[in-house]
mmCIF file of C-alpha atoms in Angstrom:
data_model
loop_
_atom_site.group_PDB
_atom_site.id
_atom_site.type_symbol
_atom_site.label_atom_id
_atom_site.label_comp_id
_atom_site.label_asym_id
_atom_site.label_seq_id
_atom_site.Cartn_x
_atom_site.Cartn_y
_atom_site.Cartn_z
ATOM 1 C CA GLY A 791 10.667 -7.436 -11.340
ATOM 2 C CA GLU A 792 9.513 -4.806 -8.905
ATOM 3 C CA ASP A 793 11.161 -4.741 -5.499
ATOM 4 C CA VAL A 794 9.788 -2.832 -2.525
ATOM 5 C CA GLU A 795 11.879 -2.192 0.573
ATOM 6 C CA GLN A 796 11.001 -0.866 4.011
ATOM 7 C CA SER A 797 12.799 -0.610 7.309
ATOM 8 C CA LEU A 798 11.529 -3.283 9.668
ATOM 9 C CA PHE A 799 11.021 -1.417 12.940
ATOM 10 C CA LEU A 800 10.078 2.049 14.174
ATOM 11 C CA SER A 801 9.478 3.128 17.735
ATOM 12 C CA VAL A 802 7.926 6.495 18.651
ATOM 13 C CA ARG A 803 6.474 8.173 21.724
ATOM 14 C CA GLU A 804 2.749 8.777 21.953
ATOM 15 C CA GLY A 805 1.890 12.202 20.573
ATOM 16 C CA ASP A 806 4.957 12.392 18.315
ATOM 17 C CA SER A 807 4.861 12.056 14.541
ATOM 18 C CA SER A 808 5.830 8.774 12.901
ATOM 19 C CA VAL A 809 7.407 8.600 9.471
ATOM 20 C CA ILE A 810 7.523 5.238 7.719
ATOM 21 C CA ASN A 811 9.614 5.051 4.570
ATOM 22 C CA CYS A 812 9.491 2.841 1.503
ATOM 23 C CA THR A 813 11.515 2.590 -1.696
ATOM 24 C CA TYR A 814 10.569 0.821 -4.902
ATOM 25 C CA THR A 815 12.412 0.016 -8.093
ATOM 26 C CA ASP A 816 9.923 0.155 -10.985
ATOM 27 C CA SER A 817 9.469 3.707 -12.215
ATOM 28 C CA SER A 818 6.282 2.696 -14.051
ATOM 29 C CA SER A 819 4.515 1.991 -10.746
ATOM 30 C CA THR A 820 1.275 3.876 -11.056
ATOM 31 C CA TYR A 821 -0.474 3.354 -7.736
ATOM 32 C CA LEU A 822 1.207 3.286 -4.340
ATOM 33 C CA TYR A 823 -0.482 2.124 -1.153
ATOM 34 C CA TRP A 824 -0.178 1.896 2.567
ATOM 35 C CA TYR A 825 -1.842 -1.015 4.341
ATOM 36 C CA LYS A 826 -2.081 -1.523 8.100
ATOM 37 C CA GLN A 827 -2.071 -4.917 9.808
ATOM 38 C CA GLU A 828 -3.026 -5.150 13.453
ATOM 39 C CA PRO A 829 -2.223 -8.322 15.421
ATOM 40 C CA GLY A 830 -4.360 -11.230 14.236
ATOM 41 C CA ALA A 831 -6.125 -9.102 11.647
ATOM 42 C CA GLY A 832 -6.035 -8.739 7.884
ATOM 43 C CA LEU A 833 -4.582 -5.985 5.724
ATOM 44 C CA GLN A 834 -6.511 -2.746 6.037
ATOM 45 C CA LEU A 835 -6.190 -0.293 3.152
ATOM 46 C CA LEU A 836 -5.179 2.972 4.813
ATOM 47 C CA THR A 837 -4.509 5.289 1.925
ATOM 48 C CA TYR A 838 -3.002 5.422 -1.538
ATOM 49 C CA ILE A 839 -1.537 7.901 -3.962
ATOM 50 C CA PHE A 840 -1.344 8.061 -7.739
ATOM 51 C CA SER A 841 2.031 8.530 -9.326
ATOM 52 C CA ASN A 842 1.017 11.907 -10.763
ATOM 53 C CA MET A 843 0.689 13.298 -7.235
ATOM 54 C CA ASP A 844 3.383 14.459 -4.802
ATOM 55 C CA MET A 845 1.355 14.485 -1.648
ATOM 56 C CA LYS A 846 -1.929 13.314 -0.242
ATOM 57 C CA GLN A 847 -3.337 14.211 3.152
ATOM 58 C CA ASP A 848 -6.094 12.308 4.910
ATOM 59 C CA GLN A 849 -6.738 13.451 8.486
ATOM 60 C CA ARG A 850 -3.656 12.402 10.516
ATOM 61 C CA LEU A 851 -2.057 10.661 7.545
ATOM 62 C CA THR A 852 0.195 12.353 5.002
ATOM 63 C CA VAL A 853 1.650 10.449 2.072
ATOM 64 C CA LEU A 854 4.646 11.906 0.245
ATOM 65 C CA LEU A 855 5.877 10.598 -3.083
ATOM 66 C CA ASN A 856 9.250 11.389 -4.619
ATOM 67 C CA LYS A 857 9.073 9.808 -8.054
ATOM 68 C CA LYS A 858 12.619 10.780 -8.983
ATOM 69 C CA ASP A 859 14.027 8.856 -6.009
ATOM 70 C CA LYS A 860 11.244 6.230 -6.070
ATOM 71 C CA HIS A 861 10.574 6.976 -2.416
ATOM 72 C CA LEU A 862 7.233 6.864 -0.628
ATOM 73 C CA SER A 863 6.598 7.871 2.959
ATOM 74 C CA LEU A 864 3.709 7.754 5.377
ATOM 75 C CA ARG A 865 3.567 10.326 8.144
ATOM 76 C CA ILE A 866 1.211 9.761 11.073
ATOM 77 C CA ALA A 867 0.647 12.904 13.094
ATOM 78 C CA ASP A 868 -0.024 12.720 16.853
ATOM 79 C CA THR A 869 0.695 8.997 16.953
ATOM 80 C CA GLN A 870 -1.510 7.051 19.359
ATOM 81 C CA THR A 871 -1.078 3.639 20.984
ATOM 82 C CA GLY A 872 -3.834 2.386 18.673
ATOM 83 C CA ASP A 873 -1.529 3.087 15.742
ATOM 84 C CA SER A 874 0.783 0.283 16.852
ATOM 85 C CA ALA A 875 0.716 -2.198 13.962
ATOM 86 C CA ILE A 876 2.668 -3.364 10.942
ATOM 87 C CA TYR A 877 2.499 -0.958 8.005
ATOM 88 C CA PHE A 878 2.973 -2.327 4.507
ATOM 89 C CA CYS A 879 3.946 -0.338 1.476
ATOM 90 C CA ALA A 880 2.586 -1.802 -1.783
ATOM 91 C CA VAL A 881 2.754 -0.760 -5.426
ATOM 92 C CA LEU A 882 1.129 -1.750 -8.676
ATOM 93 C CA ASN A 883 1.430 -0.802 -12.321
ATOM 94 C CA SER A 884 -2.201 -0.771 -13.416
ATOM 95 C CA GLY A 885 -5.635 -1.629 -12.155
ATOM 96 C CA ASN A 886 -6.375 -5.272 -11.367
ATOM 97 C CA THR A 887 -2.722 -6.320 -11.511
ATOM 98 C CA PRO A 888 -1.021 -7.889 -8.496
ATOM 99 C CA LEU A 889 0.173 -5.729 -5.658
ATOM 100 C CA VAL A 890 3.866 -5.960 -4.820
ATOM 101 C CA PHE A 891 4.449 -5.564 -1.097
ATOM 102 C CA GLY A 892 7.321 -4.583 1.100
ATOM 103 C CA LYS A 893 8.139 -6.646 4.199
ATOM 104 C CA GLY A 894 6.294 -4.259 6.482
ATOM 105 C CA THR A 895 7.417 -1.833 9.186
ATOM 106 C CA ARG A 896 6.448 -2.679 12.747
ATOM 107 C CA LEU A 897 5.460 0.563 14.491
ATOM 108 C CA SER A 898 5.613 0.518 18.282
ATOM 109 C CA VAL A 899 4.098 3.449 20.126
ATOM 110 C CA ILE A 900 5.385 4.037 23.639
ATOM 111 C CA ALA A 901 2.982 5.676 26.081
ATOM 112 C CA GLU B 1370 -19.361 -1.591 5.536
ATOM 113 C CA PRO B 1371 -18.905 -4.565 3.183
ATOM 114 C CA GLU B 1372 -15.836 -6.679 3.844
ATOM 115 C CA VAL B 1373 -14.010 -9.732 2.585
ATOM 116 C CA THR B 1374 -14.431 -12.756 4.848
ATOM 117 C CA GLN B 1375 -12.324 -15.928 5.034
ATOM 118 C CA THR B 1376 -12.779 -19.312 6.651
ATOM 119 C CA PRO B 1377 -11.332 -21.010 8.557
ATOM 120 C CA SER B 1378 -9.182 -18.569 10.484
ATOM 121 C CA HIS B 1379 -6.685 -21.354 11.247
ATOM 122 C CA GLN B 1380 -6.225 -24.697 9.524
ATOM 123 C CA VAL B 1381 -3.840 -27.408 10.635
ATOM 124 C CA THR B 1382 -3.190 -30.251 8.224
ATOM 125 C CA GLN B 1383 -0.739 -33.067 7.702
ATOM 126 C CA MET B 1384 1.760 -33.050 4.877
ATOM 127 C CA GLY B 1385 0.282 -34.572 1.722
ATOM 128 C CA GLN B 1386 -3.308 -33.735 2.610
ATOM 129 C CA GLU B 1387 -5.579 -31.548 0.510
ATOM 130 C CA VAL B 1388 -6.875 -28.272 1.932
ATOM 131 C CA ILE B 1389 -9.484 -25.837 0.705
ATOM 132 C CA LEU B 1390 -9.394 -22.253 1.894
ATOM 133 C CA ARG B 1391 -12.586 -20.289 1.487
ATOM 134 C CA CYS B 1392 -13.252 -16.638 0.836
ATOM 135 C CA VAL B 1393 -16.352 -14.527 0.322
ATOM 136 C CA PRO B 1394 -15.320 -11.417 -1.630
ATOM 137 C CA ILE B 1395 -17.210 -8.127 -1.459
ATOM 138 C CA SER B 1396 -20.434 -8.798 -3.299
ATOM 139 C CA ASN B 1397 -20.208 -6.369 -6.206
ATOM 140 C CA HIS B 1398 -16.494 -6.865 -6.854
ATOM 141 C CA LEU B 1399 -15.315 -8.474 -10.053
ATOM 142 C CA TYR B 1400 -11.632 -9.318 -9.457
ATOM 143 C CA PHE B 1401 -10.477 -11.775 -6.830
ATOM 144 C CA TYR B 1402 -6.974 -12.541 -5.592
ATOM 145 C CA TRP B 1403 -5.040 -14.871 -3.341
ATOM 146 C CA TYR B 1404 -1.840 -13.775 -1.653
ATOM 147 C CA ARG B 1405 0.232 -15.510 0.985
ATOM 148 C CA GLN B 1406 2.647 -14.417 3.675
ATOM 149 C CA ILE B 1407 5.170 -16.868 5.052
ATOM 150 C CA LEU B 1408 6.072 -15.893 8.612
ATOM 151 C CA GLY B 1409 8.513 -13.000 8.566
ATOM 152 C CA GLN B 1410 8.433 -12.689 4.781
ATOM 153 C CA LYS B 1411 6.740 -10.384 2.308
ATOM 154 C CA VAL B 1412 3.139 -10.739 1.224
ATOM 155 C CA GLU B 1413 3.370 -12.547 -2.131
ATOM 156 C CA PHE B 1414 0.874 -12.696 -4.968
ATOM 157 C CA LEU B 1415 -0.424 -16.122 -5.944
ATOM 158 C CA VAL B 1416 -3.259 -15.707 -8.436
ATOM 159 C CA SER B 1417 -5.941 -13.363 -9.724
ATOM 160 C CA PHE B 1418 -9.325 -14.379 -11.086
ATOM 161 C CA TYR B 1419 -11.811 -12.549 -13.291
ATOM 162 C CA ASN B 1420 -14.818 -13.594 -15.293
ATOM 163 C CA ASN B 1421 -14.544 -17.189 -14.063
ATOM 164 C CA GLU B 1422 -10.985 -17.710 -15.126
ATOM 165 C CA ILE B 1423 -7.454 -17.087 -13.950
ATOM 166 C CA SER B 1424 -6.233 -13.732 -15.255
ATOM 167 C CA GLU B 1425 -2.707 -13.866 -13.825
ATOM 168 C CA LYS B 1426 -0.651 -16.221 -11.667
ATOM 169 C CA SER B 1427 2.802 -16.204 -10.103
ATOM 170 C CA GLU B 1428 5.549 -18.816 -10.185
ATOM 171 C CA ILE B 1429 4.396 -19.994 -6.760
ATOM 172 C CA PHE B 1430 1.016 -21.012 -8.168
ATOM 173 C CA ASP B 1431 2.043 -24.391 -9.579
ATOM 174 C CA ASP B 1432 -0.039 -27.465 -10.397
ATOM 175 C CA GLN B 1433 -0.632 -28.142 -6.704
ATOM 176 C CA PHE B 1434 -2.817 -25.041 -6.501
ATOM 177 C CA SER B 1435 -6.209 -24.366 -8.025
ATOM 178 C CA VAL B 1436 -8.914 -21.747 -7.619
ATOM 179 C CA GLU B 1437 -12.619 -21.901 -8.132
ATOM 180 C CA ARG B 1438 -15.703 -19.783 -7.820
ATOM 181 C CA PRO B 1439 -18.206 -22.575 -7.171
ATOM 182 C CA ASP B 1440 -21.188 -20.272 -6.766
ATOM 183 C CA GLY B 1441 -22.029 -16.585 -6.864
ATOM 184 C CA SER B 1442 -20.377 -15.743 -3.553
ATOM 185 C CA ASN B 1443 -17.499 -18.080 -2.647
ATOM 186 C CA PHE B 1444 -13.948 -18.053 -4.001
ATOM 187 C CA THR B 1445 -11.757 -20.982 -2.995
ATOM 188 C CA LEU B 1446 -8.074 -21.877 -3.048
ATOM 189 C CA LYS B 1447 -7.256 -25.584 -3.097
ATOM 190 C CA ILE B 1448 -3.849 -27.036 -2.342
ATOM 191 C CA ARG B 1449 -3.846 -30.639 -3.539
ATOM 192 C CA SER B 1450 -0.990 -32.158 -1.582
ATOM 193 C CA THR B 1451 0.321 -29.818 1.073
ATOM 194 C CA LYS B 1452 4.010 -29.439 1.820
ATOM 195 C CA LEU B 1453 5.686 -28.057 4.927
ATOM 196 C CA GLU B 1454 6.656 -24.947 2.982
ATOM 197 C CA ASP B 1455 2.988 -24.180 2.273
ATOM 198 C CA SER B 1456 2.633 -23.106 5.908
ATOM 199 C CA ALA B 1457 1.722 -19.436 5.705
ATOM 200 C CA MET B 1458 -1.035 -16.887 6.150
ATOM 201 C CA TYR B 1459 -3.240 -16.883 3.067
ATOM 202 C CA PHE B 1460 -5.080 -13.684 2.218
ATOM 203 C CA CYS B 1461 -7.984 -13.292 -0.145
ATOM 204 C CA ALA B 1462 -8.659 -9.898 -1.730
ATOM 205 C CA SER B 1463 -11.185 -8.416 -4.104
ATOM 206 C CA SER B 1464 -11.412 -5.274 -6.217
ATOM 207 C CA ALA B 1465 -13.247 -3.537 -9.049
ATOM 208 C CA PRO B 1466 -16.812 -2.958 -8.018
ATOM 209 C CA THR B 1467 -19.189 -2.886 -10.937
ATOM 210 C CA GLY B 1468 -18.816 0.581 -12.433
ATOM 211 C CA GLY B 1469 -16.202 1.571 -9.836
ATOM 212 C CA SER B 1470 -12.447 1.906 -9.515
ATOM 213 C CA SER B 1471 -10.249 -1.088 -10.095
ATOM 214 C CA TYR B 1472 -7.154 -0.157 -8.138
ATOM 215 C CA GLU B 1473 -8.325 -0.622 -4.537
ATOM 216 C CA GLN B 1474 -7.831 -4.158 -3.323
ATOM 217 C CA TYR B 1475 -9.616 -5.051 -0.095
ATOM 218 C CA PHE B 1476 -8.243 -7.909 1.962
ATOM 219 C CA GLY B 1477 -9.809 -10.488 4.215
ATOM 220 C CA PRO B 1478 -8.461 -11.337 7.684
ATOM 221 C CA GLY B 1479 -6.494 -14.313 6.385
ATOM 222 C CA THR B 1480 -6.347 -18.058 7.022
ATOM 223 C CA ARG B 1481 -3.311 -19.313 8.866
ATOM 224 C CA LEU B 1482 -2.350 -22.672 7.346
ATOM 225 C CA THR B 1483 -0.044 -24.889 9.374
ATOM 226 C CA VAL B 1484 1.289 -28.018 7.683
ATOM 227 C CA THR B 1485 2.808 -30.597 10.042
#
């Protein structure tokens, strides 16, 4: 089945850019997501990209997709202390099917 | 903005007891899901539910688990006889608003289940 991998930790200075990476194994993955989890809170849908796109920008967030390498990244520009959270990569094959998640990357922002 | 809600936020139970976790999905959504996250592990899919029946379930969702939509708003997950390894954060999600997109799943804040 699908496997999604992420590095577990990332530490950046406030104001720098953060890049969180994710790899997946199933080339038929159609939708790819980034969720954010703050301490004690649920999973907040941040952004997503369709597999027929290479890039999607949404304010400070940029998602890059390399389908050939099955690599997804999330770039956060001008990272703030409020961005400190766990970021989950998730993929699915078609609407209403289960999401497959990575383990999450804990982003720590140093002031 | 509409959101998925879950109760309780934390449930402590003894091994062998039954627990019911409750969720109120977003009101015009049609698909409902339960996922769980054991501490330090990945978020794992348990079950999806559509049109008053299970549409898909994982290997984790064995006979000890059941889901129900008892009325027009609640969606529940029942664990009949809890085991220590059921300790986890349980997330409810919903998707597919009537006439809308079906690929955005919105999650509740989770219920932390601790089995002692």
